[in-house]
Coordinates of C-alpha atoms in Angstrom, one line a residue:
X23 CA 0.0 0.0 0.0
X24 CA 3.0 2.3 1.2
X25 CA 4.4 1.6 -2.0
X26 CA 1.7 2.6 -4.1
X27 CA 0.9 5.9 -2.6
X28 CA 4.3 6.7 -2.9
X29 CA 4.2 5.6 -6.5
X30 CA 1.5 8.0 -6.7
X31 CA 2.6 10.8 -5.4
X32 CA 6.2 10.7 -7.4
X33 CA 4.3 10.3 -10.5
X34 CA 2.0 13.6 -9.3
X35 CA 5.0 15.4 -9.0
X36 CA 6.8 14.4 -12.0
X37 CA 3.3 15.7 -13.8
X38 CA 3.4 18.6 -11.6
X39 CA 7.3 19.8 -13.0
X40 CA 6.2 19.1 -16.5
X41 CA 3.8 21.2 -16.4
X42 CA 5.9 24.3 -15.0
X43 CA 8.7 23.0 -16.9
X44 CA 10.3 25.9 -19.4
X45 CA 12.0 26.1 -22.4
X46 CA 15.7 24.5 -21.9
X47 CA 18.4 27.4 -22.4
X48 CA 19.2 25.5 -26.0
X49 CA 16.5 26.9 -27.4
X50 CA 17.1 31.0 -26.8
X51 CA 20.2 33.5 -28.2
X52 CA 22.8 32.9 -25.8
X53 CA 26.0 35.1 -25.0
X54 CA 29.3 33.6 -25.8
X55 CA 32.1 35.7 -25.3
X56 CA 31.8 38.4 -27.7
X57 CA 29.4 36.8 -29.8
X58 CA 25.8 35.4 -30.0
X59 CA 24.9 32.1 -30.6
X60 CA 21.5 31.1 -31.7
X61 CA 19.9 28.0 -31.0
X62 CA 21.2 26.4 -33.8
X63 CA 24.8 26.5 -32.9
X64 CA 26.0 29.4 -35.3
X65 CA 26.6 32.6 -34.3
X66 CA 24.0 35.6 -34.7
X67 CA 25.0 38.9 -36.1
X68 CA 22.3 41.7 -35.1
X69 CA 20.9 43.3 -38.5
X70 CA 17.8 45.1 -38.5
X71 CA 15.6 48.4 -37.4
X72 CA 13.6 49.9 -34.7
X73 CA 10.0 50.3 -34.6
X74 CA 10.1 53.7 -33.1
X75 CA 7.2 55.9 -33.0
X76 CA 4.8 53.4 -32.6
X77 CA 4.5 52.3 -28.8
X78 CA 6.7 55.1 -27.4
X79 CA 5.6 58.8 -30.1
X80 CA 7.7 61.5 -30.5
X81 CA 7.1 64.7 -32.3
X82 CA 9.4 64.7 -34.8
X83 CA 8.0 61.7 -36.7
X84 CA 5.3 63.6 -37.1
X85 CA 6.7 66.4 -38.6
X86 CA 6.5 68.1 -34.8
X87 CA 9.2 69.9 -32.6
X88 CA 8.0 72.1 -30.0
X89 CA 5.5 69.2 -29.2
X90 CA 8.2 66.5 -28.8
X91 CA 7.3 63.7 -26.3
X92 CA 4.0 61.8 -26.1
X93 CA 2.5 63.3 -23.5
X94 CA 2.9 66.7 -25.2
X95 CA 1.4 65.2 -28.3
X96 CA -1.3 63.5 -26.8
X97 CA -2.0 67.0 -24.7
X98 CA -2.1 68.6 -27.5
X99 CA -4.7 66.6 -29.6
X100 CA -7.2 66.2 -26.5
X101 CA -6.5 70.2 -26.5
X102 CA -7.9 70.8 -30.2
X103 CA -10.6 67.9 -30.4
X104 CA -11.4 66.6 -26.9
X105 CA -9.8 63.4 -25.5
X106 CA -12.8 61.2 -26.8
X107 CA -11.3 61.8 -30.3
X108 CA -7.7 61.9 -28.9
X109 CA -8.7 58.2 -28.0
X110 CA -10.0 57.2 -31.1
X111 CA -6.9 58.7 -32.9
X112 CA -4.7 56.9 -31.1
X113 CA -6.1 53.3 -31.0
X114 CA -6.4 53.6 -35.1
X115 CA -2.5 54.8 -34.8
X116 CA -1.5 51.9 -32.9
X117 CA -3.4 49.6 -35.4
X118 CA -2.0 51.0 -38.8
X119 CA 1.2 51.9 -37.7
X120 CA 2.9 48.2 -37.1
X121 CA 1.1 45.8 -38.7
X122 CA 2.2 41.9 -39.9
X123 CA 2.8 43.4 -43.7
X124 CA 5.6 45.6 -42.0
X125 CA 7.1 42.5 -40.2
X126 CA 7.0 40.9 -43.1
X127 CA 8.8 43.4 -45.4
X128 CA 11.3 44.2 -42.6
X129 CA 12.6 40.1 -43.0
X130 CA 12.6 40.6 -47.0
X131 CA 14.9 43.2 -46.7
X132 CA 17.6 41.2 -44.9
X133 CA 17.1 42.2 -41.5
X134 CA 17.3 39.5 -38.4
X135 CA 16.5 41.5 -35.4
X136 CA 13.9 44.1 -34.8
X137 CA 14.0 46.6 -31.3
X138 CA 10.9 47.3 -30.2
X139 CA 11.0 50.7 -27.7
X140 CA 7.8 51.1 -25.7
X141 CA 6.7 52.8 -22.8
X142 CA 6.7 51.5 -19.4
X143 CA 2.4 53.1 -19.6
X144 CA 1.6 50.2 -21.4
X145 CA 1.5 48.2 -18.5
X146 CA 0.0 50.8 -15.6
X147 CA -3.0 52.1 -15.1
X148 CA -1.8 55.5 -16.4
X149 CA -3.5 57.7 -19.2
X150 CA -0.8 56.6 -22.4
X151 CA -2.3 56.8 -26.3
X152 CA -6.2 56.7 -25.3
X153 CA -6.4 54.2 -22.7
X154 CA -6.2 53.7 -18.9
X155 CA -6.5 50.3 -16.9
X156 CA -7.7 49.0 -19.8
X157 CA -3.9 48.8 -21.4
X158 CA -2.5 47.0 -24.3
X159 CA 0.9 46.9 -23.4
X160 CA 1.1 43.1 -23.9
X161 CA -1.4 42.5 -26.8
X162 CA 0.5 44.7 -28.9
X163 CA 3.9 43.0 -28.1
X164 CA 2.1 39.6 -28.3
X165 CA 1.0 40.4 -31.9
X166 CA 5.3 41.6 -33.0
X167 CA 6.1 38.3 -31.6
X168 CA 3.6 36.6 -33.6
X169 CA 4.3 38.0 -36.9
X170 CA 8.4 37.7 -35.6
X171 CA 8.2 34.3 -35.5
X172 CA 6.4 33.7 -38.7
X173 CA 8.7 36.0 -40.5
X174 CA 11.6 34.2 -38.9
X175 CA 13.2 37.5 -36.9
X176 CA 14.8 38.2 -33.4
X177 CA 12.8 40.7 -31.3
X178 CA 14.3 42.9 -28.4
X179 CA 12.5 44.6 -26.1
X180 CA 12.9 48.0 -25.2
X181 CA 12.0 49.9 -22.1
X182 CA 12.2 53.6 -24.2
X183 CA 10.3 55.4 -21.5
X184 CA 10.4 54.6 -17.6
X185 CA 9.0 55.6 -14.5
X186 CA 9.9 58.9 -13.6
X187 CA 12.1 59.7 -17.1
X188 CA 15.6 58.2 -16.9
X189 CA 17.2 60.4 -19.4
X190 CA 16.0 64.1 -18.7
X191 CA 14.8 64.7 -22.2
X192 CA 11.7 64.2 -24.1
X193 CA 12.6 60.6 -25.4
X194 CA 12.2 59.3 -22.2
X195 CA 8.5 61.1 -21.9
X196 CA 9.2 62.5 -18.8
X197 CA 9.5 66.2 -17.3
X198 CA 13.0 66.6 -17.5
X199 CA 14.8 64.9 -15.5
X200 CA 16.2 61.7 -14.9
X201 CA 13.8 61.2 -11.6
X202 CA 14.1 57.3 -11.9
X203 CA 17.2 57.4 -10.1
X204 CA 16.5 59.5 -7.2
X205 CA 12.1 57.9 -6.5
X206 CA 12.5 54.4 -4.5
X207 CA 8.8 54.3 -5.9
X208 CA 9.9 54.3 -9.5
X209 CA 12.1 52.3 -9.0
X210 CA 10.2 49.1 -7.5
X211 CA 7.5 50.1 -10.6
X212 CA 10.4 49.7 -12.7
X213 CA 11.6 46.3 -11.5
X214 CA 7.9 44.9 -11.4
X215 CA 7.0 45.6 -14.6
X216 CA 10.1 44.1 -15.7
X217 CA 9.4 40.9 -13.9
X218 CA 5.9 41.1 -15.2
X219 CA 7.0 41.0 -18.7
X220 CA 9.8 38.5 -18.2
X221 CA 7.1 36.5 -16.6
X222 CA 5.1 36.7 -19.8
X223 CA 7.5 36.0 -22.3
X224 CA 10.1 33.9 -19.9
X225 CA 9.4 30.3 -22.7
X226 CA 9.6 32.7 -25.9
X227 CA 12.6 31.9 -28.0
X228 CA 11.6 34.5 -30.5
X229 CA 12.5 37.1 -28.2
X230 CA 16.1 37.6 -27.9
X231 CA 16.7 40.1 -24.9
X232 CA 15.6 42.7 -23.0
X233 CA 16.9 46.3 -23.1
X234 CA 16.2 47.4 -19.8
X235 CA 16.8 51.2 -20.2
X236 CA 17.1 53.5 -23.4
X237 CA 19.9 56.2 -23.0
X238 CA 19.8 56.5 -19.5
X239 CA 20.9 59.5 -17.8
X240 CA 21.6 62.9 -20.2
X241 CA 24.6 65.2 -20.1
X242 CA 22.8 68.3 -19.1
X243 CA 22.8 67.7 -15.3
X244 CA 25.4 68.9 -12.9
X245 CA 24.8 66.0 -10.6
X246 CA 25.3 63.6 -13.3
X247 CA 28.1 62.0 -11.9
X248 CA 26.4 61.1 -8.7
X249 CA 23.6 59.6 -11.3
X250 CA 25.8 57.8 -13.6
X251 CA 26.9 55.5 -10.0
X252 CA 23.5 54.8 -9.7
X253 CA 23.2 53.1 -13.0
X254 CA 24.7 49.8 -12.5
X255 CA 23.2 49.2 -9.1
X256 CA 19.8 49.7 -10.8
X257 CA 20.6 47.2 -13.6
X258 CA 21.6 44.6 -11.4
X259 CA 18.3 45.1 -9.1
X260 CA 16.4 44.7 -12.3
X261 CA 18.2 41.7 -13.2
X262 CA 17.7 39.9 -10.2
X263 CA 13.8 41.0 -10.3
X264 CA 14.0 39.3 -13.9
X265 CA 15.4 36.2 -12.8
X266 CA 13.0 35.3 -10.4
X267 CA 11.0 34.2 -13.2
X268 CA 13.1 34.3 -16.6
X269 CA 16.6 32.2 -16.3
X270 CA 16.9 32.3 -19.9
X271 CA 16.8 35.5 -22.0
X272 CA 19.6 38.0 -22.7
X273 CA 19.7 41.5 -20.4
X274 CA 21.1 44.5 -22.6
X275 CA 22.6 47.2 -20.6
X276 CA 22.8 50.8 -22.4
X277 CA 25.3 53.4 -21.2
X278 CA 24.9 57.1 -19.6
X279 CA 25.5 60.0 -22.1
X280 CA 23.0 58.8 -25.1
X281 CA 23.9 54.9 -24.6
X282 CA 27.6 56.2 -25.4
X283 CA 29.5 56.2 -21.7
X284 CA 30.6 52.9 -20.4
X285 CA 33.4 53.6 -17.5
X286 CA 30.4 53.7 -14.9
X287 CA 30.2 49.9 -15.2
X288 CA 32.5 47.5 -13.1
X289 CA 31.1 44.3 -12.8
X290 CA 30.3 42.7 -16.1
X291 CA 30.2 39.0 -14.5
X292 CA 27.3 39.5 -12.2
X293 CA 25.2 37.3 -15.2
X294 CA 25.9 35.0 -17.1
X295 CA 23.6 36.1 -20.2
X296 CA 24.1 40.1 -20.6
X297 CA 25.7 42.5 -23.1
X298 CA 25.9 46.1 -23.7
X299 CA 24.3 48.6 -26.6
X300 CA 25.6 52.0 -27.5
X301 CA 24.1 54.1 -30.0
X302 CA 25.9 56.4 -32.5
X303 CA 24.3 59.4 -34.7
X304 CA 27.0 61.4 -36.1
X305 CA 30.6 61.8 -36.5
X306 CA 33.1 60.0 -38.9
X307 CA 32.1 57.0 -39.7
X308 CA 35.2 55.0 -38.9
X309 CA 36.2 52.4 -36.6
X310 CA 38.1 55.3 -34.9
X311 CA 35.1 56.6 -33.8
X312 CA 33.8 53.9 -32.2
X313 CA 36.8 53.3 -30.3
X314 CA 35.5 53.5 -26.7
X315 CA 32.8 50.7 -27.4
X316 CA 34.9 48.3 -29.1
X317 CA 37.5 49.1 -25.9
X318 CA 34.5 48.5 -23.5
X319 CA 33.6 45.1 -25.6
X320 CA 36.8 44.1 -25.5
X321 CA 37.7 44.6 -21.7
X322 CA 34.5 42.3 -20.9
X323 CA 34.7 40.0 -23.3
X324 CA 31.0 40.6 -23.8
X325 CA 28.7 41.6 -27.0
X326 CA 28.4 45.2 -28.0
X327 CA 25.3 46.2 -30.3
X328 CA 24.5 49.4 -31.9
X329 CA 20.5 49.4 -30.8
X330 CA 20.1 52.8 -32.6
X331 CA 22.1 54.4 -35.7
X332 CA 21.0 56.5 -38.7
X333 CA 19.5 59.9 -39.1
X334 CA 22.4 60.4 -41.9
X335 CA 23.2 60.1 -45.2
X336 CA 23.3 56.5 -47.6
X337 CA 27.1 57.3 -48.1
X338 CA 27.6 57.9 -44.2
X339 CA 25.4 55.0 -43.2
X340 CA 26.9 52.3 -45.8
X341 CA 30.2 53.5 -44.6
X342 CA 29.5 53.1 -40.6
X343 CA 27.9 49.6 -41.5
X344 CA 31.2 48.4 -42.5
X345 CA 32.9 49.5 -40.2
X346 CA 30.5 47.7 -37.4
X347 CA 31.0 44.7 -39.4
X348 CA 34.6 44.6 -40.1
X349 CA 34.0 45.4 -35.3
X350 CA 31.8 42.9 -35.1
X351 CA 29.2 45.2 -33.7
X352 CA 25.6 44.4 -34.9
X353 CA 23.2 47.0 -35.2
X354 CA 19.5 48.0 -35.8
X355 CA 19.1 51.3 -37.7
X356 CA 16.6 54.1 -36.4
X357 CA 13.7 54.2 -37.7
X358 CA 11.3 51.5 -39.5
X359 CA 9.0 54.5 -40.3
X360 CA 8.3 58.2 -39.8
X361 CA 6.5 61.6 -41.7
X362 CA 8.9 62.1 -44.8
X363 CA 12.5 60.0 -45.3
X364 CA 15.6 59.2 -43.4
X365 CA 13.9 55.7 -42.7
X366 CA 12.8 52.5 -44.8
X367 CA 9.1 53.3 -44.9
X368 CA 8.1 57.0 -45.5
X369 CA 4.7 58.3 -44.1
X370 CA 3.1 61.3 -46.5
X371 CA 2.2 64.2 -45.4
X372 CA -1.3 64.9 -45.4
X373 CA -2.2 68.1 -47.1
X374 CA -2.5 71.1 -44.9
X375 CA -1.0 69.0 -42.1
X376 CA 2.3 71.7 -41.8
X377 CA -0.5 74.3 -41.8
X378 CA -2.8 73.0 -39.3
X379 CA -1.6 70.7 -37.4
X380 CA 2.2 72.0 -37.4
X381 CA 1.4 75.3 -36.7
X382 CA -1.1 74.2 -33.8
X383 CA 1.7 72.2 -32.5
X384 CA 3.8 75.3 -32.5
X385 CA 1.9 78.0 -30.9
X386 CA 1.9 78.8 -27.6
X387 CA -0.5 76.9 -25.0
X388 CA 0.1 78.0 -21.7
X389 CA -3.1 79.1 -20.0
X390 CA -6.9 77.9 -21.0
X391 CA -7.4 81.5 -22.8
X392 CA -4.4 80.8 -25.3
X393 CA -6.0 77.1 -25.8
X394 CA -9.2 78.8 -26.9
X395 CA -7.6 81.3 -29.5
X396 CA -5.3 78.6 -30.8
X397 CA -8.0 76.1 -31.7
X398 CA -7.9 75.6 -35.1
X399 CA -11.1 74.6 -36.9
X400 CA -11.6 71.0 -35.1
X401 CA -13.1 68.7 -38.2
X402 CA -10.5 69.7 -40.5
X403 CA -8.0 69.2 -37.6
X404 CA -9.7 65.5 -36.9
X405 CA -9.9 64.7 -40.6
X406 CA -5.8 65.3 -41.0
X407 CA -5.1 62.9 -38.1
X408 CA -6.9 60.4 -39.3
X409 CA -5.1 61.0 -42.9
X410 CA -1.7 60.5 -41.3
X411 CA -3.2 57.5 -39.5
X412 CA -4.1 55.9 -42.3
X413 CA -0.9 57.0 -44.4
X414 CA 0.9 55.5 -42.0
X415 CA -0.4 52.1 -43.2
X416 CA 2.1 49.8 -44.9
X417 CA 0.0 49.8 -47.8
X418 CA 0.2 54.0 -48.3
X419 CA 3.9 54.3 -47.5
X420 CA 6.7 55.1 -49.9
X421 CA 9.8 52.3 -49.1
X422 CA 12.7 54.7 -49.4
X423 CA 15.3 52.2 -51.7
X424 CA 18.1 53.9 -51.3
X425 CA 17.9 54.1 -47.8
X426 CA 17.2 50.4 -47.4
X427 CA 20.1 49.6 -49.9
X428 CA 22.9 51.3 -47.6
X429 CA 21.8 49.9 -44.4
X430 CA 23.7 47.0 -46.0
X431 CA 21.1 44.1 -44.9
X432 CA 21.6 42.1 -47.7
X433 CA 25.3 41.2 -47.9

């Protein structure tokens, strides 16, 4: 009898781990030295784009600059035509923007990888792009990994905007300064909502890392110094909040200064499975320039990955891509799509859009008098955004060839 229950109960719990079993380590990018290795034993060079704009808005895809981070944006549409509209705007953005046909043409291009940026709203309860408790943070990544894995590309995730801003400028969609570092609150937010989405997507191979922080910590601060020593502690807290639940997937770990200062960081061998990303918009486009990073890589024996490079010309951009080749340096270019060029897919303009919508975005908006005697004539301004929202569809955008041909994807 004794030995039946006892067959019993080992058979319940063999059930029991095979149920919670995960996905063994072989099947997930893995770090090895300086390079990847995918699943398949050969090694992965990063190649792709970024599908700014989407999940994480800023003004100047939109043809904007005064209005530059979402919250601005999203202020200033609920300011013209009411935030019932502002709503519906942005719900139609978020489904014509990125869209399986994208995913799809990003793979035939040549590309391997794509970084997603979002903002850590997506998974509060906060007002982000029309919606409150009632978030979409994880459908929308869902879908990407979906389409990802049928196209046959990488996907990184990337926290663009965190709690409290950790840059100090409007990509981080904050209020101008880099408040993550000094809020005990924001921090914890930050670490759960890591976990949460480690959690989620802990047995998804398709998904090769997580970029914890985008360009943490700006230059303009006279205390940055004091906030630079802050960034490694945070990292690690938000690695061991990830690997609670998520053993597996790679951590990337971006540097102060733009994703461009490394000498903050001095332990490298806290984890087994992270690597660094720098980002790089200008200057000669030689392996001279580059120098620190390859340096940085070097010294840890770790990957380095250009998560964000472009906003130049073909000849500069074909150049800089050999050169992160010849480094070994993979890289995704910045971005997929935006208003104009200077990106794969180009969004038209709408007509009237620099007119109206521009020249709203521009004028001052200070006190509830100037709100009134800015309005511009609201049907014409609700019939332009929904123009760029549905220009912004694959099937309405212009690919821009020789853009796409210097990003070197193919060879």
């Amino acid at each position: 009898m004794k030995k039946r229950i006892l067959t019993l109960l080992l058979s319940t719990l063999m059930g029991t781990a095979t149920m919670f079993a995960t996905t063994p380590q072989s099947e997930f990018v893995r770090v090895s030295g300086p390079d990847l290795i995918q699943p398949n034993g050969q090694k992965l060079y990063i190649q792709g784009t970024n599908l700014g704009n989407w999940l994480n808005p800023e003004g100047y895809m939109f043809g904007l600059s005064r209005t530059n981070s979402a919250w601005m944006i999203d202020l200033m549409i609920k300011q013209a035509v009411g935030p019932d509209f502002a709503a519906a705007f942005w719900k139609t953005f978020k489904d014509n923007y990125i869209t399986r046909d994208d995913i799809l043409f990003i793979k035939q291009q040549g590309a391997n990888t794509i970084r997603l940026p979002f903002n850590y709203k997506l998974f509060t309860d906060e007002d982000y792009m029309g919606l409150t408790s009632q978030q979409d943070g994880f459908q929308r990544i869902d879908n990407v990994v979906a389409w990802c894995r049928e196209a046959g590309l990488y996907l990184i995730l990337d926290m663009h905007d965190c709690p409290g801003g950790q840059t100090g400028d409007n990509i981080d969609d904050g209020h101008g300064y880099p408040w993550l570092f000094e809020s005990e609150q924001s921090q914890q937010l930050f670490c759960s909502i890591w976990q949460r989405i480690a959690d989620r997507y802990k047995d998804e191979p398709v998904i090769l890392g997580y970029e914890l922080a985008n360009e943490p910590i700006a230059h303009y601060f006279e205390n940055k110094e004091d906030l630079n020593k802050q960034l490694e502690p945070l990292y690690k807290r938000a690695v061991k909040a990830i690997r609670e639940v998520d053993p597996h997937h790679i951590i990337l770990l971006g540097g102060a200064r733009w994703n461009s200062d490394f000498y903050m960081f001095n332990d490298w061998t806290f984890d087994s499975q992270i690597m660094y990303t720098c980002h790089r918009y200008g200057g000669p486009a030689t392996k001279e320039a580059i120098k620190d990073y390859i340096d940085f890589r070097d010294k840890t024996n770790l990957p380095m990955y250009m998560g964000e490079i472009g906003h130049n010309t073909n000849e500069w951009q074909a150049q800089f891509v050999k050169v992160m080749k010849e480094v070994n340096i993979g890289y995704t270019f910045w971005p997929y799509k935006k208003i104009d060029g200077s990106c794969m897919m180009g969004i038209q303009r709408p007509e009237q859009w620099d007119s109206i919508v521009v020249k709203y975005s521009e004028t001052p908006r200070g006190t509830y008098q100037e709100w009134r005697e800015a309005r511009p004539n609201q049907q014409l301004f609700r019939q332009l955004l929904m123009q760029y929202a549905e220009n912004s569809r694959f099937s309405n955008c212009q690919p821009q060839e020789s853009y796409i041909q210097s990003l070197g994807l193919k060879q």
